[in-house]
Coordinates of C-alpha atoms in Angstrom, one line a residue:
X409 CA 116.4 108.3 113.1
X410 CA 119.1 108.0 115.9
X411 CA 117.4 109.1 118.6
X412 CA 113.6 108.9 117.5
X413 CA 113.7 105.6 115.6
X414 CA 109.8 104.7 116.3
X415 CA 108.5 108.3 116.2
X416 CA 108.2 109.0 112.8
X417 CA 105.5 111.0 111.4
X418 CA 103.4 110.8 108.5
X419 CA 103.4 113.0 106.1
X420 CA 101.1 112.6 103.1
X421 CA 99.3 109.6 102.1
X422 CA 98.2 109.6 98.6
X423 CA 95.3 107.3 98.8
X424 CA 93.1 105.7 95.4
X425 CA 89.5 105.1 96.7
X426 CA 89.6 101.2 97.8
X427 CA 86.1 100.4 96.6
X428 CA 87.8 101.2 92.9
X429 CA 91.0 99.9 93.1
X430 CA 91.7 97.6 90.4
X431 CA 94.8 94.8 89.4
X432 CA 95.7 98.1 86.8
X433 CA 96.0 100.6 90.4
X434 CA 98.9 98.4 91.9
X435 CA 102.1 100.2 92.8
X436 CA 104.7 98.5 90.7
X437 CA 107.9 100.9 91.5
X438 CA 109.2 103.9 93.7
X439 CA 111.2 106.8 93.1
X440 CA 113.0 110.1 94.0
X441 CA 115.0 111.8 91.6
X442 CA 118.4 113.3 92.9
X443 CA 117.4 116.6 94.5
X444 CA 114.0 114.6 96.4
X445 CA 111.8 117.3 95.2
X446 CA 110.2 115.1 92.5
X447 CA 108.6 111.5 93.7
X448 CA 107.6 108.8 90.8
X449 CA 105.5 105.9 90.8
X450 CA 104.7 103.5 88.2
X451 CA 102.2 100.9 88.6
X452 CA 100.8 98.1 86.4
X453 CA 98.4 99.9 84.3
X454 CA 101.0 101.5 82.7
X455 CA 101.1 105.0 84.7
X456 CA 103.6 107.2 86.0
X457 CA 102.6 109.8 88.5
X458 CA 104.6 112.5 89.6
X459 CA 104.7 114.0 93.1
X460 CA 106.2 117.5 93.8
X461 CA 107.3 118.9 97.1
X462 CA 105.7 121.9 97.7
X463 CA 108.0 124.7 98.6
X464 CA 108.6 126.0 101.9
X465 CA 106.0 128.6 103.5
X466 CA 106.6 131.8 104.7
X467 CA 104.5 131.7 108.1
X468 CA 106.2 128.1 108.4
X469 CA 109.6 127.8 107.7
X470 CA 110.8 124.4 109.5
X471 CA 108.0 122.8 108.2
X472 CA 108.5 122.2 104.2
X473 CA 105.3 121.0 102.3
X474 CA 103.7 117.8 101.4
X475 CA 104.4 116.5 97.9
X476 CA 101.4 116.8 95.4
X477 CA 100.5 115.4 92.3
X478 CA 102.6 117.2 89.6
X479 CA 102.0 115.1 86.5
X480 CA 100.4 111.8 85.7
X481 CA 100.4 110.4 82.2
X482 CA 100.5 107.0 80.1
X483 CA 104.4 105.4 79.8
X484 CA 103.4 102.1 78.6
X485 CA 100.4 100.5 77.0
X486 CA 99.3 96.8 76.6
X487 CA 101.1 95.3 73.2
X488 CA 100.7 92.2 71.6
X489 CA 104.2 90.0 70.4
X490 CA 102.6 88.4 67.1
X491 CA 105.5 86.3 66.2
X492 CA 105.5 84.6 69.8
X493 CA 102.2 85.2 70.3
X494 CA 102.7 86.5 73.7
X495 CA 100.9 89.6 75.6
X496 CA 103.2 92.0 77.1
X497 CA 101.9 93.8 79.9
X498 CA 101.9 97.7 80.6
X499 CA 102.8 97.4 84.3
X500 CA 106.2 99.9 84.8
X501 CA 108.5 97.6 86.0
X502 CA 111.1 99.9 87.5
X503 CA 111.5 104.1 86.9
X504 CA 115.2 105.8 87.1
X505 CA 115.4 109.6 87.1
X506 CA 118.1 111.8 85.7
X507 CA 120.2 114.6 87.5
X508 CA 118.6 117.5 85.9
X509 CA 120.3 119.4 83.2
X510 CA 117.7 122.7 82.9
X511 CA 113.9 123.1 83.8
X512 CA 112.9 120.0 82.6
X513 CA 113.0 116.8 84.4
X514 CA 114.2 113.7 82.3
X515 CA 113.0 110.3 83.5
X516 CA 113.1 106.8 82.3
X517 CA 110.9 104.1 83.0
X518 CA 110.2 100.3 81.6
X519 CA 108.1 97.8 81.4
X520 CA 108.3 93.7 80.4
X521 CA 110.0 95.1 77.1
X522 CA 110.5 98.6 76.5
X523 CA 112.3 101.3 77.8
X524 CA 111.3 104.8 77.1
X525 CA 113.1 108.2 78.4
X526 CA 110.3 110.8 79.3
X527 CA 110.6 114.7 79.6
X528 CA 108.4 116.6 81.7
X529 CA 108.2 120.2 81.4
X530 CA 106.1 123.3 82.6
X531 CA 104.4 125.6 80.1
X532 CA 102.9 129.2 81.4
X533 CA 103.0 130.9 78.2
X534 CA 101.5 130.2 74.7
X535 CA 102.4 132.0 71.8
X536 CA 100.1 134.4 69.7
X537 CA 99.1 136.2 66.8
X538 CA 100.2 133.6 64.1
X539 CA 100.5 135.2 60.5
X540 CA 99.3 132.1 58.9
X541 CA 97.0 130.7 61.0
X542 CA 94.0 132.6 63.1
X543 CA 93.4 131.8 66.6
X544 CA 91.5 129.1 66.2
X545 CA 94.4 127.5 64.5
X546 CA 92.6 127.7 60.8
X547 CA 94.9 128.4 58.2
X548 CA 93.8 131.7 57.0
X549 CA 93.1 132.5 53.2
X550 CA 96.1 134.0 51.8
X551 CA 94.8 136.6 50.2
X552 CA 93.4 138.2 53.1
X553 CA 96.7 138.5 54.7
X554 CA 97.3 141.8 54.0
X555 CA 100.4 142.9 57.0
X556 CA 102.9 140.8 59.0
X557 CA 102.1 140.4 62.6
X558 CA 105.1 139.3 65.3
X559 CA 104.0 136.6 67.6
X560 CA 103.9 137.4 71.5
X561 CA 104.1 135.0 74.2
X562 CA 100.6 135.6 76.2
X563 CA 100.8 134.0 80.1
X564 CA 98.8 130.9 80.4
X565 CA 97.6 128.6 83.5
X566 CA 100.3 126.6 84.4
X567 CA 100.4 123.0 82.0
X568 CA 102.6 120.3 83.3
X569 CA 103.9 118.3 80.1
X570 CA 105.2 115.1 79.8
X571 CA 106.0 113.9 76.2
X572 CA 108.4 110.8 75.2
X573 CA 112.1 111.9 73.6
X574 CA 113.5 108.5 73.0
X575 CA 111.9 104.4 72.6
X576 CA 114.5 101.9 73.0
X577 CA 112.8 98.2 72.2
X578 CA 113.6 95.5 70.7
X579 CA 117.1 94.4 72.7
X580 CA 115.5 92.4 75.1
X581 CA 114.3 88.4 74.6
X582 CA 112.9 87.9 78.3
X583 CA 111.3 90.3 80.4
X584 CA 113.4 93.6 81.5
X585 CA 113.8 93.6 85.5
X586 CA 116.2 96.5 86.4
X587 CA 117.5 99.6 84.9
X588 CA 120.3 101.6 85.8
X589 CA 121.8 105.1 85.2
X590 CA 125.8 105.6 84.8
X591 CA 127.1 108.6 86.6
X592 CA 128.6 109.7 83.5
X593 CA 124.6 110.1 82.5
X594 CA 125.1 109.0 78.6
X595 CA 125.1 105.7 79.4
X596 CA 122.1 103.5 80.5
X597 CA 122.0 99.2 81.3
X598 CA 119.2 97.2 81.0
X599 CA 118.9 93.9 82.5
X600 CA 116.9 90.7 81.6
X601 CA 116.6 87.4 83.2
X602 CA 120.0 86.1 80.8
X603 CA 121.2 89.5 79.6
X604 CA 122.3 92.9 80.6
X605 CA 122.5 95.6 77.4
X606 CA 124.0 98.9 77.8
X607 CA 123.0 102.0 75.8
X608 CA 123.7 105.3 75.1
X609 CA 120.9 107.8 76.2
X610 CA 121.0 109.6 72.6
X611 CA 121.1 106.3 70.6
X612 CA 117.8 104.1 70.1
X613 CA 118.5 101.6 67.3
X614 CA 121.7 99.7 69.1
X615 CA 123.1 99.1 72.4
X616 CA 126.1 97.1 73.5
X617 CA 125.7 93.5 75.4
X618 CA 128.0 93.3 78.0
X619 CA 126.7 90.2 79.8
X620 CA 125.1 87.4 78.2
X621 CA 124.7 83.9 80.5
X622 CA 122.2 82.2 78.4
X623 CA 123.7 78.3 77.9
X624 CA 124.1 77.2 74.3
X625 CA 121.2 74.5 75.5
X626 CA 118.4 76.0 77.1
X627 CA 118.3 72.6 79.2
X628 CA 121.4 73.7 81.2
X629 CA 120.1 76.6 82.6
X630 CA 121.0 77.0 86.3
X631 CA 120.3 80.5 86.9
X632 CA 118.8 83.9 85.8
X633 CA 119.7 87.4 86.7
X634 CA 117.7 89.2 89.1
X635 CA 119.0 92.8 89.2
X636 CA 121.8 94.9 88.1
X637 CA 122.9 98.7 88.7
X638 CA 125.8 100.8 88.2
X639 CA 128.3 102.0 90.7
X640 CA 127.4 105.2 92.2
X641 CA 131.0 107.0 91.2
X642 CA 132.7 104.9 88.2
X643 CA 130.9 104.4 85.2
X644 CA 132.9 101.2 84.4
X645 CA 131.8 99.0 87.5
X646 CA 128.7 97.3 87.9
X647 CA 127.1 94.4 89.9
X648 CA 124.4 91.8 88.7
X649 CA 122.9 89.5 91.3
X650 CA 121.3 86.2 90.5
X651 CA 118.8 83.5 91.4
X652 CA 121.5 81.5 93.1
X653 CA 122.2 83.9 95.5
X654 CA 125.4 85.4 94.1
X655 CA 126.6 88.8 92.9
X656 CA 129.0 89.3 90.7
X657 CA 131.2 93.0 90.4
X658 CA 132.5 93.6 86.5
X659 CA 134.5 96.0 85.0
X660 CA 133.9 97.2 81.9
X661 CA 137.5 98.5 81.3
X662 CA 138.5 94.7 81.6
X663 CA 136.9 93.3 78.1
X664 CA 133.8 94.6 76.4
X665 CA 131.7 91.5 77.5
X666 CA 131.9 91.4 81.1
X667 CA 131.3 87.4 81.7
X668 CA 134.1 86.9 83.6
X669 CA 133.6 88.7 86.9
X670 CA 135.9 91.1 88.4
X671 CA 134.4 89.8 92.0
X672 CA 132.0 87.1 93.2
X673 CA 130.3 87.7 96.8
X674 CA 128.6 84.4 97.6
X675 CA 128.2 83.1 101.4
X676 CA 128.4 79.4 101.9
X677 CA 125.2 77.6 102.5
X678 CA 124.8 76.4 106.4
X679 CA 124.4 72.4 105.6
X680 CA 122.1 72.2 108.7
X681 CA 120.0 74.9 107.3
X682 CA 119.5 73.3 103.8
X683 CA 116.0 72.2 103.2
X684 CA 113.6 71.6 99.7
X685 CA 113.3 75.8 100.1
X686 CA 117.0 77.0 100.3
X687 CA 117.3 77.8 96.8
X688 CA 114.1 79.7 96.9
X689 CA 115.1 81.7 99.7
X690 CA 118.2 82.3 98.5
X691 CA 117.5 84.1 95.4
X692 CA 118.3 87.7 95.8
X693 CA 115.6 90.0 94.7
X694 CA 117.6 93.1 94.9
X695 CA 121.0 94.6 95.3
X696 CA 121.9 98.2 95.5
X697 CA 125.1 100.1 95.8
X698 CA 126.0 102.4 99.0
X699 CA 125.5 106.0 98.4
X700 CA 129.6 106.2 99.2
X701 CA 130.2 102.9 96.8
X702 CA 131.9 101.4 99.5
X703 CA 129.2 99.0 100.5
X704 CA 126.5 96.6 99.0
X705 CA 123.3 95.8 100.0
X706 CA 121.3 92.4 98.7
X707 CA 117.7 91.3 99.8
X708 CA 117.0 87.9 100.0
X709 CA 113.7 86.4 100.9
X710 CA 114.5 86.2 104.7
X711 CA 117.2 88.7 105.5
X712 CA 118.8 92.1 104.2
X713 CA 122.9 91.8 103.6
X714 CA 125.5 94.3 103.5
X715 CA 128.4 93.4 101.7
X716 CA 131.9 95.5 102.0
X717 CA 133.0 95.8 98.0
X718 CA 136.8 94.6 99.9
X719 CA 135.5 92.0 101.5
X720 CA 133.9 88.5 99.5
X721 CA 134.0 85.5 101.4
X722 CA 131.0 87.0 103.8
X723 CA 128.7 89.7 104.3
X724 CA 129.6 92.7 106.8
X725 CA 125.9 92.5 108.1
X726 CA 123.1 90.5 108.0
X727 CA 119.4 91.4 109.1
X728 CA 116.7 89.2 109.9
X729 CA 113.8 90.8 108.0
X730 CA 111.1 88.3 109.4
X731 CA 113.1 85.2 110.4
X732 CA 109.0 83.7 112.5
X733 CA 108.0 83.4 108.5
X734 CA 110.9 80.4 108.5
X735 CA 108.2 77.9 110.0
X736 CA 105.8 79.1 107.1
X737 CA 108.0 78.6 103.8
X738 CA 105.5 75.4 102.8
X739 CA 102.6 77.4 103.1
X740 CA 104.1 80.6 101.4
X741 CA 105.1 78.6 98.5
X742 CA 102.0 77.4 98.4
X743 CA 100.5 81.1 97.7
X744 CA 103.2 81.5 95.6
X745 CA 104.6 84.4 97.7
X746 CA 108.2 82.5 98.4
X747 CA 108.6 84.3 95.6
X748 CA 108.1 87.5 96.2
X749 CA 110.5 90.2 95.0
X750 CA 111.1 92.6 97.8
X751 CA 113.4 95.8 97.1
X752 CA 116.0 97.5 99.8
X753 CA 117.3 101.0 100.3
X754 CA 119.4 103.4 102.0
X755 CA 119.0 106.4 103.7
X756 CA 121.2 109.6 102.6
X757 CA 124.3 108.8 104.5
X758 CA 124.1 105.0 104.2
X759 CA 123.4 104.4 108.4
X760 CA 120.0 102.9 108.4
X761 CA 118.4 100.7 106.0
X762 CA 114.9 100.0 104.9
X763 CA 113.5 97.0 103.6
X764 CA 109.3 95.3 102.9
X765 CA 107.3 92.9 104.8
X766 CA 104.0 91.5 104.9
X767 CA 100.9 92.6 106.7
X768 CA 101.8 96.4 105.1
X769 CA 104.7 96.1 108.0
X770 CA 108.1 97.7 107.0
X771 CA 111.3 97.1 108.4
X772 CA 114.1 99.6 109.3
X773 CA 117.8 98.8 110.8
X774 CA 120.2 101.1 112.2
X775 CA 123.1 99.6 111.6
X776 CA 125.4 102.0 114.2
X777 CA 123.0 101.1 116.8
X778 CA 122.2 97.9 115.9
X779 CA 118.3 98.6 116.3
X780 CA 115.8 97.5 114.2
X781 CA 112.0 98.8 114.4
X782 CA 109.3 97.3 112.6
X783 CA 106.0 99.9 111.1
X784 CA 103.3 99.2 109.4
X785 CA 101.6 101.5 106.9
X786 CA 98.0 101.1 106.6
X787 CA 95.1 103.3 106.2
X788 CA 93.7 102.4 110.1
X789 CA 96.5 103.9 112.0
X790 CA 97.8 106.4 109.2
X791 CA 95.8 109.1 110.1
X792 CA 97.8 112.5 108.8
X793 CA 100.8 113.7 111.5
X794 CA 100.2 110.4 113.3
X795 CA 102.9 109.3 115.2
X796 CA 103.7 105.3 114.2
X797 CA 103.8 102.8 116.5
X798 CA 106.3 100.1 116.0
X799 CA 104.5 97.0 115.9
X800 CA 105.9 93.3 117.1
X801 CA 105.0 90.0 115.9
X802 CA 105.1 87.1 118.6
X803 CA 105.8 83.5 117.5
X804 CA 104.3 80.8 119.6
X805 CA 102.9 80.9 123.0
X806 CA 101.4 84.1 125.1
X807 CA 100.8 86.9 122.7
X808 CA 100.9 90.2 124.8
X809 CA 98.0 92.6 123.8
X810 CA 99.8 95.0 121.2
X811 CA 101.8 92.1 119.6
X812 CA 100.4 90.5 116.1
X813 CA 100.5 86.7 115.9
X814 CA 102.2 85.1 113.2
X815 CA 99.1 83.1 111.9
X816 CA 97.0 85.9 111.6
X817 CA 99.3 88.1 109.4
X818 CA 97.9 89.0 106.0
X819 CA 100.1 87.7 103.4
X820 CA 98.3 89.7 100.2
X821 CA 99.4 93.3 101.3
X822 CA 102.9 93.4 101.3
X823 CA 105.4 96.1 100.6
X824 CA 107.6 95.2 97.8
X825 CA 108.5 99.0 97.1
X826 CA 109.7 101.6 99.3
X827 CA 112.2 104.8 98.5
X828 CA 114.2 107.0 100.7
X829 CA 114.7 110.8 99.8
X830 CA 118.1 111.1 99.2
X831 CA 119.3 114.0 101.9
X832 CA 116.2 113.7 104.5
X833 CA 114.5 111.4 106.3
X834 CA 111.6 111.4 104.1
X835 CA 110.6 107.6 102.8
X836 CA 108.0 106.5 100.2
X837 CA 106.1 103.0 101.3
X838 CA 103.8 101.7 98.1
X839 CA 101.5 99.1 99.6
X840 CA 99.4 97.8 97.0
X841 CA 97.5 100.5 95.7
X842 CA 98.4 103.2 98.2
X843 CA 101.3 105.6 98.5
X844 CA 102.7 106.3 102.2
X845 CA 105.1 109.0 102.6
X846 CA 106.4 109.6 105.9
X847 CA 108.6 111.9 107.6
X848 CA 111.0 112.0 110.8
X849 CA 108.9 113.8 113.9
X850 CA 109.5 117.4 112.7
X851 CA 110.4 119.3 116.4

């Protein structure tokens, strides 16, 4: 990434056939677990696939393998709230993984409402010779059992399983938006638009508010939450950022409902900036903590911030993710996509960072260098082991012949989701119903 920014390659696209795509076939959330070998998307009818690296080949050993499908099976489905009389959709609305403890893989992934933990397992062997049952799995007559048989374990083709171990639901009012994972990995928060609830991974039937901003009238509202997470190394500090622009750092050690904030990271509004859309903009769709803890990272609608954890009268950094879109706020909120949740992340050792646009474009930042490069992932120039070309969009006047104008960018396919494997420069770009997954120029 430092000396090749723009020469990335791709690796693997896993591509649904256009023609069938449906609303149901949309990408809703990314994910590597810890080690990068497993890859998860959810999308909004309610499935989770799971990707696996293949291992390294012998004839090849530089070049490690492309990740596969490994599992794909129904998380949520489509429910029906009686009492409010309210649908709640299927769509996975965000998917954490768990460090893994033995062969299985532990996952969890929510929806609107619900948050389930998932184990998926492999199975190569099935056990036979039953006493009281034949192999048909009949239950034989008794009285024709006549000698007791031990049961073997005969090898099978490999099954991937992937069956549901816990169902936490009914803790949540308004729809769930984040979930997080505490390094002490018994302890789980889950975050609505006026509450964040903490539970323990074991437990099902309670969990622990720790911040509730809901007004005592309804009419005084000012803002929601829009996403929460856990510090990567203390179990006892998290953030929560909100539609206002703001995060806010609490400690749980402090009091066991964490409204009063530890630390509040806000930056002062520009007056001569301020127009009808500044609030919009300024809402902050998603914050994430360095891989070191040290720093923070918040997306807005027009730039990426990183925030040092010592430092909150300003941020450290702030990227311009597509500043020429600042002309275009009337139209946008128009279309209704002003309001558009894009998500950030890191790379492995917290130098570069990686962050949505629209027209499939995706934007990176080195933040040593200071460089920024802009690639788009789209089935035209993704042809396997391409090389990307970085792509420019010019605002106003001459446009030179590889540069997209501003009018003519396509504001329905957007990248709202993108991962980044957590030791290699390997990332995961959902845009719509596709999965990119690129890889640094391998030598």
């Amino acid at each position: 990434m430092d000396e090749e920014i723009d020469t990335r390659k791709i690796n693997n696209s896993f591509l649904r056939d256009h023609n069938y795509a449906t609303e149901a076939d949309i990408i809703s959330t990314v994910e590597f677990n810890p080690t990068g070998e497993l890859l998860a998307t959810g999308d909004k009818g309610g499935r989770v696939v799971v990707f696996q690296r293949e291992q390294e080949s012998k004839n090849q050993p530089h070049r490690r393998g492309e990740y596969n499908v490994y599992s794909t099976f129904q998380s949520h489905e489509p429910e029906f709230d009686y009492l409010k009389s309210l649908e709640i959709e299927e769509k996975i609305n965000k998917i954490r993984w768990l460090p893994q403890q033995n062969a299985a893989y532990f996952l969890l992934s929510t929806n609107d409402k619900t948050v389930k933990l998932w184990k998926i397992s492999e199975r190569d062997k099935r056990p036979e010779g039953y006493n009281l049952k034949d192999e048909d799995g009949r239950i034989r007559d008794p009285a024709t059992i006549t000698a007791l048989r031990v049961p073997v374990l005969q090898p099978m083709d490999l099954m991937v399983e992937a069956t549901p171990r816990r169902v936490f639901s009914n803790a949540h009012t308004y729809h769930i938006n984040s979930i997080s994972v505490s390094n002490d990995y018994e302890t789980y928060m889950s975050t609505d638009d006026l509450r964040i609830n903490l539970w323990n991974l074991e437990i099902t039937n309670q969990s622990f508010n720790i911040v509730d901003i809901k007004p005592a009238n309804m009419e005084e509202l000012t803002e929601v939450i829009t996403a929460a997470e856990f510090h990567p190394n203390q179990c006892n500090t998290f953030i929560y950022s909100s539609s206002k622009g703001s995060i806010r750092l609490c400690d749980m050690r402090a009091s066991a409902l964490c409204d009063n904030h530890s630390k509040f990271f806000e930056e002062p509004e520009d007056p001569s900036n301020r127009s009808f859309f500044s609030e919009i903009i300024s809402s902050i769709s998603d914050v994430k903590f360095s891989h070191s803890g040290r720093y923070l990272m918040t997306r807005d609608y027009l730039t990426v911030k990183v925030w040092d954890l010592n430092m909150e009268s300003k941020p450290l950094e702030t990227y311009q993710v597509h500043d020429y879109l600042r002309s275009k706020l009337c139209s946008l909120y128009e279309n209704d996509c002003i309001f558009d949740k894009f998500e950030c992340v890191w790379n492995g050792s917290d130098s570069v960072i990686m962050t949505g646009s629209y027209n499939n474009f995706f934007r990176m930042f080195d933040r040593n260098t200071k460089r920024d490069v802009t690639l788009e992932a789209s089935r035209e120039n993704s042809k396997p082991r391409a090389i990307l070309k970085p792509r420019k969009v010019c605002v106003g006047g001459k446009r030179r012949k590889d540069e997209i104008s501003v009018d003519s960018l396509d504001f329905s396919k957007k990248i709202l989701h993108t991962a980044w494997h957590p030791s290699e420069n390997i990332i995961a770009v959902a845009a719509t119903n596709n999965l990119y997954i690129f890889q640094d120029k391998v030598n």
